[in-house]
Short mmCIF file of C-alpha atoms in Angstrom, two decimals:
data_model
loop_
_atom_site.label_atom_id
_atom_site.label_comp_id
_atom_site.label_asym_id
_atom_site.label_seq_id
_atom_site.Cartn_x
_atom_site.Cartn_y
_atom_site.Cartn_z
CA ALA A 965 -58.60 12.22 20.04
CA VAL A 966 -57.55 8.70 21.02
CA CYS A 967 -57.78 7.58 17.40
CA VAL A 968 -55.73 10.54 16.22
CA ALA A 969 -53.06 9.85 18.86
CA ALA A 970 -52.94 6.19 17.90
CA ALA A 971 -52.63 7.11 14.23
CA TRP A 972 -49.80 9.52 15.02
CA ALA A 973 -48.04 6.84 17.08
CA ALA A 974 -48.42 4.27 14.32
CA GLY A 975 -47.18 6.76 11.74
CA ALA A 976 -44.19 7.67 13.88
CA ALA A 977 -43.34 3.99 14.42
CA PHE A 978 -43.59 3.33 10.68
CA LEU A 979 -41.42 6.35 9.90
CA ALA A 980 -38.83 5.20 12.44
CA THR A 981 -38.77 1.76 10.82
CA VAL A 982 -38.30 3.29 7.36
CA VAL A 983 -35.55 5.62 8.58
CA SER A 984 -33.80 2.71 10.31
CA SER A 985 -33.95 0.62 7.13
CA VAL A 986 -32.63 3.48 4.99
CA ASP A 987 -29.82 4.06 7.48
CA ARG A 988 -28.91 0.38 7.34
CA VAL A 989 -28.83 0.39 3.53
CA THR A 990 -26.79 3.62 3.53
CA ALA A 991 -24.27 2.18 5.99
CA ALA A 992 -23.93 -0.97 3.87
CA ALA A 993 -23.40 1.14 0.73
CA ARG A 994 -20.59 3.01 2.49
CA GLU A 995 -18.98 -0.27 3.52
CA ILE A 996 -19.10 -1.50 -0.07
CA ALA A 997 -17.62 1.80 -1.28
CA ALA A 998 -14.78 1.27 1.23
CA GLY A 999 -14.03 -2.16 -0.25
CA ASN A 1000 -15.90 -4.37 2.23
CA TYR A 1001 -17.90 -6.21 -0.39
CA GLY A 1002 -19.47 -8.78 1.89
CA ALA A 1003 -21.29 -6.09 3.85
CA GLY A 1004 -24.44 -5.86 1.72
CA PRO A 1005 -27.73 -5.46 3.65
CA ALA A 1006 -29.92 -8.56 3.78
CA LYS A 1007 -33.47 -8.03 2.52
CA ARG A 1008 -35.85 -7.57 5.48
CA ARG A 1009 -38.79 -5.75 3.88
CA ASP A 1010 -41.15 -6.53 1.00
CA ASP A 1011 -41.27 -2.98 -0.34
CA GLU A 1012 -39.10 -0.64 -2.38
CA ILE A 1013 -36.50 -0.43 0.39
CA GLY A 1014 -36.34 -4.23 0.50
CA GLU A 1015 -35.82 -4.32 -3.27
CA LEU A 1016 -33.02 -1.74 -2.93
CA ALA A 1017 -31.35 -3.86 -0.23
CA GLU A 1018 -31.65 -6.96 -2.43
CA ALA A 1019 -30.14 -5.10 -5.40
CA LEU A 1020 -27.30 -3.81 -3.25
CA ASP A 1021 -26.65 -7.36 -2.06
CA GLY A 1022 -26.35 -8.44 -5.68
CA VAL A 1023 -23.99 -5.59 -6.52
CA SER A 1024 -21.81 -6.45 -3.51
CA ALA A 1025 -21.63 -10.13 -4.46
CA GLU A 1026 -20.80 -9.33 -8.10
CA ILE A 1027 -18.03 -6.89 -7.15
CA GLU A 1028 -16.60 -9.45 -4.73
CA ARG A 1029 -16.62 -12.09 -7.48
CA SER A 1030 -14.96 -9.70 -9.94
CA GLU A 1031 -12.27 -8.82 -7.40
CA LYS A 1032 -11.52 -12.51 -6.87
CA VAL A 1033 -11.29 -13.13 -10.64
CA LYS A 1034 -8.97 -10.12 -11.01
CA ASN A 1035 -6.73 -11.19 -8.11
CA ASP A 1036 -6.55 -14.76 -9.42
CA PHE A 1037 -5.61 -13.44 -12.87
CA ILE A 1038 -2.90 -11.13 -11.48
CA SER A 1039 -1.47 -13.97 -9.41
CA SER A 1040 -1.48 -16.40 -12.36
CA VAL A 1041 0.14 -13.95 -14.79
CA SER A 1042 2.74 -12.90 -12.21
CA HIS A 1043 3.74 -16.51 -11.58
CA GLU A 1044 4.07 -17.10 -15.33
CA LEU A 1045 6.31 -14.04 -15.74
CA ARG A 1046 8.69 -14.98 -12.92
CA THR A 1047 10.58 -17.75 -14.77
CA PRO A 1048 11.31 -15.97 -18.09
CA LEU A 1049 12.36 -12.78 -16.27
CA THR A 1050 14.80 -14.75 -14.11
CA ALA A 1051 16.22 -16.39 -17.25
CA ILE A 1052 16.57 -13.07 -19.07
CA SER A 1053 18.34 -11.44 -16.13
CA GLY A 1054 20.61 -14.44 -15.59
CA TRP A 1055 21.67 -14.68 -19.22
CA ALA A 1056 22.31 -10.93 -19.40
CA GLU A 1057 24.70 -11.20 -16.46
CA THR A 1058 26.38 -14.28 -17.96
CA LEU A 1059 26.91 -12.62 -21.35
CA ALA A 1060 28.08 -9.37 -19.73
CA ALA A 1061 30.85 -11.26 -17.93
CA ASP A 1062 32.49 -12.01 -21.33
CA VAL A 1063 32.37 -8.39 -22.55
CA THR A 1064 35.79 -6.78 -22.22
CA ASP A 1065 34.89 -3.19 -23.09
CA PRO A 1066 32.46 -1.76 -20.49
CA ASP A 1067 31.77 1.25 -22.75
CA SER A 1068 30.81 -0.80 -25.79
CA LEU A 1069 27.27 -0.84 -27.19
CA GLU A 1070 27.05 -4.53 -26.31
CA ALA A 1071 27.93 -3.90 -22.66
CA LYS A 1072 25.46 -1.01 -22.39
CA GLY A 1073 22.73 -3.05 -24.04
CA LEU A 1074 23.23 -6.01 -21.68
CA GLU A 1075 23.24 -3.67 -18.67
CA THR A 1076 19.95 -2.18 -19.85
CA ILE A 1077 18.47 -5.66 -20.22
CA ARG A 1078 19.66 -6.59 -16.73
CA LYS A 1079 18.27 -3.43 -15.12
CA GLU A 1080 14.93 -3.53 -16.91
CA SER A 1081 14.38 -7.23 -16.21
CA GLY A 1082 15.21 -6.52 -12.57
CA ARG A 1083 12.70 -3.67 -12.51
CA LEU A 1084 10.02 -5.86 -14.08
CA GLY A 1085 10.88 -8.62 -11.61
CA GLY A 1086 10.25 -6.19 -8.76
CA ILE A 1087 6.87 -5.26 -10.22
CA VAL A 1088 5.96 -8.94 -10.55
CA GLU A 1089 6.86 -9.58 -6.91
CA GLU A 1090 4.76 -6.58 -5.84
CA LEU A 1091 1.80 -7.92 -7.83
CA LEU A 1092 2.17 -11.34 -6.24
CA ASP A 1093 2.39 -9.83 -2.76
CA PHE A 1094 -0.64 -7.66 -3.33
CA SER A 1095 -2.78 -10.50 -4.68
CA LYS A 1096 -1.82 -12.72 -1.72
CA LEU A 1097 -2.44 -10.04 0.89
CA GLY A 1098 -5.68 -8.91 -0.73
CA ALA A 1099 -7.01 -12.47 -0.80
CA GLY A 1100 -5.96 -13.10 2.80
CA HIS A 1101 -3.58 -15.90 1.78
CA GLU A 1102 -0.47 -14.33 3.28
CA VAL A 1103 0.22 -15.21 6.93
CA LEU A 1104 2.29 -12.64 8.78
CA ASN A 1105 5.31 -14.02 10.61
CA ARG A 1106 4.93 -11.91 13.75
CA THR A 1107 7.67 -11.41 16.32
CA ALA A 1108 8.61 -8.66 18.76
CA PHE A 1109 11.32 -6.39 17.35
CA ASP A 1110 12.72 -2.88 17.71
CA LEU A 1111 11.23 -0.67 15.01
CA ASN A 1112 13.96 1.96 15.05
CA ALA A 1113 16.65 -0.71 14.64
CA GLU A 1114 14.74 -2.13 11.64
CA LEU A 1115 14.37 1.36 10.18
CA ALA A 1116 18.09 2.11 10.65
CA GLU A 1117 19.03 -1.16 8.89
CA THR A 1118 16.68 -0.35 6.00
CA ILE A 1119 18.20 3.11 5.59
CA PHE A 1120 21.70 1.63 5.60
CA MET A 1121 20.61 -0.87 2.93
CA MET A 1122 19.01 1.85 0.78
CA GLU A 1123 21.63 4.60 1.15
CA GLN A 1124 23.75 3.40 -1.78
CA ARG A 1125 20.73 3.23 -4.09
CA LEU A 1126 19.76 6.78 -3.14
CA ALA A 1127 23.36 7.99 -3.44
CA GLN A 1128 23.47 6.81 -7.06
CA ASP A 1129 20.89 9.53 -7.76
CA GLY A 1130 22.72 12.10 -5.63
CA VAL A 1131 20.17 11.86 -2.82
CA HIS A 1132 21.12 11.51 0.85
CA VAL A 1133 19.15 10.59 3.97
CA VAL A 1134 18.86 12.72 7.12
CA TYR A 1135 17.79 10.33 9.89
CA THR A 1136 16.45 11.45 13.28
CA ASP A 1137 15.69 8.92 16.03
CA ALA A 1138 13.62 10.55 18.77
CA THR A 1139 12.24 7.42 20.41
CA GLY A 1140 14.98 5.31 21.97
CA ASP A 1141 13.32 1.90 22.25
CA ALA A 1142 10.29 1.33 20.00
CA PRO A 1143 9.15 -2.32 20.33
CA VAL A 1144 6.41 -3.52 17.96
CA TRP A 1145 4.75 -6.87 17.31
CA GLY A 1146 4.70 -7.74 13.64
CA ASP A 1147 6.33 -9.17 10.56
CA ARG A 1148 9.68 -7.40 10.33
CA GLN A 1149 10.22 -8.36 6.67
CA ARG A 1150 6.87 -6.87 5.69
CA ILE A 1151 7.52 -3.70 7.70
CA ARG A 1152 10.93 -3.40 6.05
CA GLN A 1153 9.16 -3.75 2.69
CA VAL A 1154 7.02 -0.72 3.62
CA PHE A 1155 10.10 1.34 4.51
CA VAL A 1156 11.84 0.34 1.27
CA ASN A 1157 8.77 1.40 -0.74
CA LEU A 1158 8.55 4.77 1.00
CA LEU A 1159 12.27 5.50 0.63
CA ASP A 1160 12.20 4.44 -3.02
CA ASN A 1161 9.20 6.70 -3.66
CA ALA A 1162 11.03 9.60 -1.99
CA ARG A 1163 14.09 8.88 -4.16
CA GLY A 1164 11.95 8.98 -7.28
CA PHE A 1165 10.57 12.42 -6.41
CA SER A 1166 13.99 13.87 -5.49
CA LYS A 1167 16.64 15.51 -7.63
CA PRO A 1168 20.43 15.33 -7.20
CA GLY A 1169 21.52 17.15 -4.05
CA ASP A 1170 18.17 16.70 -2.31
CA ALA A 1171 17.77 15.18 1.14
CA VAL A 1172 15.16 12.67 2.27
CA ASP A 1173 14.22 13.33 5.89
CA VAL A 1174 13.40 10.24 7.95
CA THR A 1175 12.15 10.58 11.52
CA ILE A 1176 10.94 8.08 14.09
CA GLU A 1177 9.19 9.52 17.13
CA GLU A 1178 6.29 9.09 19.50
CA SER A 1179 2.97 9.46 17.74
CA GLY A 1180 0.25 11.88 18.73
CA ARG A 1181 -1.82 8.75 19.37
CA THR A 1182 -1.20 7.16 22.75
CA GLY A 1183 0.58 3.83 22.45
CA PHE A 1184 1.73 4.38 18.87
CA VAL A 1185 5.06 5.16 17.23
CA ALA A 1186 5.33 7.26 14.05
CA VAL A 1187 7.82 6.95 11.19
CA ARG A 1188 7.87 9.88 8.75
CA VAL A 1189 9.58 9.90 5.36
CA ARG A 1190 9.68 13.30 3.65
CA ASP A 1191 11.10 14.31 0.30
CA HIS A 1192 11.60 17.82 -1.07
CA GLY A 1193 10.36 17.14 -4.57
CA PRO A 1194 7.47 18.60 -6.61
CA GLY A 1195 4.83 17.01 -4.42
CA ILE A 1196 1.52 15.43 -5.38
CA ALA A 1197 -1.20 17.35 -7.19
CA PRO A 1198 -4.19 18.07 -4.90
CA GLU A 1199 -6.54 16.18 -7.22
CA ASP A 1200 -4.27 13.11 -7.09
CA LEU A 1201 -3.65 13.07 -3.33
CA PRO A 1202 -6.90 11.30 -2.30
CA HIS A 1203 -6.14 8.46 -4.75
CA VAL A 1204 -2.42 7.75 -4.33
CA LYS A 1205 -3.03 4.67 -2.15
CA GLU A 1206 -5.41 3.13 -4.67
CA LYS A 1207 -3.91 0.19 -6.55
CA PHE A 1208 -2.64 0.97 -10.06
CA TYR A 1209 -3.34 4.69 -9.67
CA LYS A 1210 -0.91 6.89 -11.61
CA GLY A 1211 -0.96 10.62 -10.89
CA LYS A 1212 0.49 13.56 -12.80
CA ASN A 1213 3.90 13.39 -11.13
CA SER A 1214 4.08 9.60 -11.01
CA ARG A 1215 7.37 7.99 -11.99
CA GLN A 1216 7.90 4.56 -13.52
CA GLY A 1217 6.42 1.75 -11.51
CA SER A 1218 3.46 -0.55 -11.07
CA GLY A 1219 1.31 1.94 -9.19
CA ILE A 1220 0.77 -0.51 -6.33
CA GLY A 1221 3.70 0.27 -4.01
CA LEU A 1222 1.68 2.57 -1.74
CA ALA A 1223 -1.41 0.35 -1.96
CA LEU A 1224 0.67 -2.65 -0.88
CA SER A 1225 2.32 -0.66 1.92
CA ASP A 1226 -1.09 0.55 3.12
CA GLU A 1227 -2.36 -3.04 3.20
CA ILE A 1228 0.67 -4.25 5.20
CA VAL A 1229 0.42 -1.41 7.73
CA ALA A 1230 -3.33 -1.99 8.16
CA LEU A 1231 -2.71 -5.69 8.87
CA HIS A 1232 -0.44 -4.55 11.72
CA GLY A 1233 -3.17 -2.38 13.22
CA GLY A 1234 -1.56 0.85 12.01
CA THR A 1235 -2.18 3.61 9.48
CA LEU A 1236 -0.33 5.05 6.49
CA THR A 1237 -1.09 8.68 5.64
CA ILE A 1238 0.26 10.76 2.75
CA GLN A 1239 0.48 14.55 2.97
CA SER A 1240 1.69 16.98 0.33
CA PRO A 1241 1.31 20.67 1.24
CA PRO A 1242 1.96 22.88 -1.81
CA GLY A 1243 5.67 23.43 -2.33
CA GLU A 1244 6.72 21.18 0.58
CA GLY A 1245 7.22 17.80 -1.06
CA VAL A 1246 5.56 14.63 0.19
CA THR A 1247 5.45 13.29 3.75
CA ALA A 1248 4.48 9.65 4.29
CA THR A 1249 3.66 8.78 7.90
CA VAL A 1250 3.42 5.23 9.23
CA GLU A 1251 1.87 4.84 12.67
CA LEU A 1252 2.17 1.45 14.37
CA PRO A 1253 1.03 0.29 17.82
CA LEU A 1254 3.81 -0.18 20.38
CA TYR A 1255 4.18 -3.64 21.86
CA GLU A 1256 3.85 -3.95 25.60
CA ARG A 1257 5.95 -6.85 26.82
#
């Protein structure tokens, strides 16, 4: 009986060790799937589970290397594109100044060149920002500022752009003072991206609803930007924050605006969520921690 009990105890201890090792490998695999490529499990056993951990380590290291190569390539190409795009845009404006008939084919052609080079320039800047943030090279310039004041200024800046498409903003401030600690230029960049996305999904006469209010999470403030457009297809919704993802209802763009915004918000300790109930447009919600002076 003593031998049987000892065998059972040894078997249970071995099983617990195996389960613990499998759990550790599973947790590391989930971390890698979430983009944390340095989280591979170190090999601790000389059996099949140890070989699996070693293989997973290799996969993690290779993905991390590939991500670095990709980010370096994006950064290099983006830098190379900056100068010619600036020259193209500048010369288009210079030549347009000498055109006397604004309705002529020449004037329309130069305006198209100016607009398209500006759009491409914006994509290049987004790519540069994303590569810098993803590689951890961008240092946030953090200060204490009032989030609702920053949001109001962004809306004022964007209203004319939205009005050109017949879209207007309905702004509701339900917070009063909303101090946060962060990089106000980066947070403004998030708001611009969300408003521009809402504009792209709206049709003339539509409203974009913007609300700032206390979050359901204690110590957080929530900014919601909602359009009344066609919404996002259910199969696309889980992927819209992935870089370069283009869904069914996607408009022109680089496909990294939401990914970049998500990265910026995460660096501030907040969250960006996207909801699109059928027939109710898209609601983007940014939650940021309040700053306690």
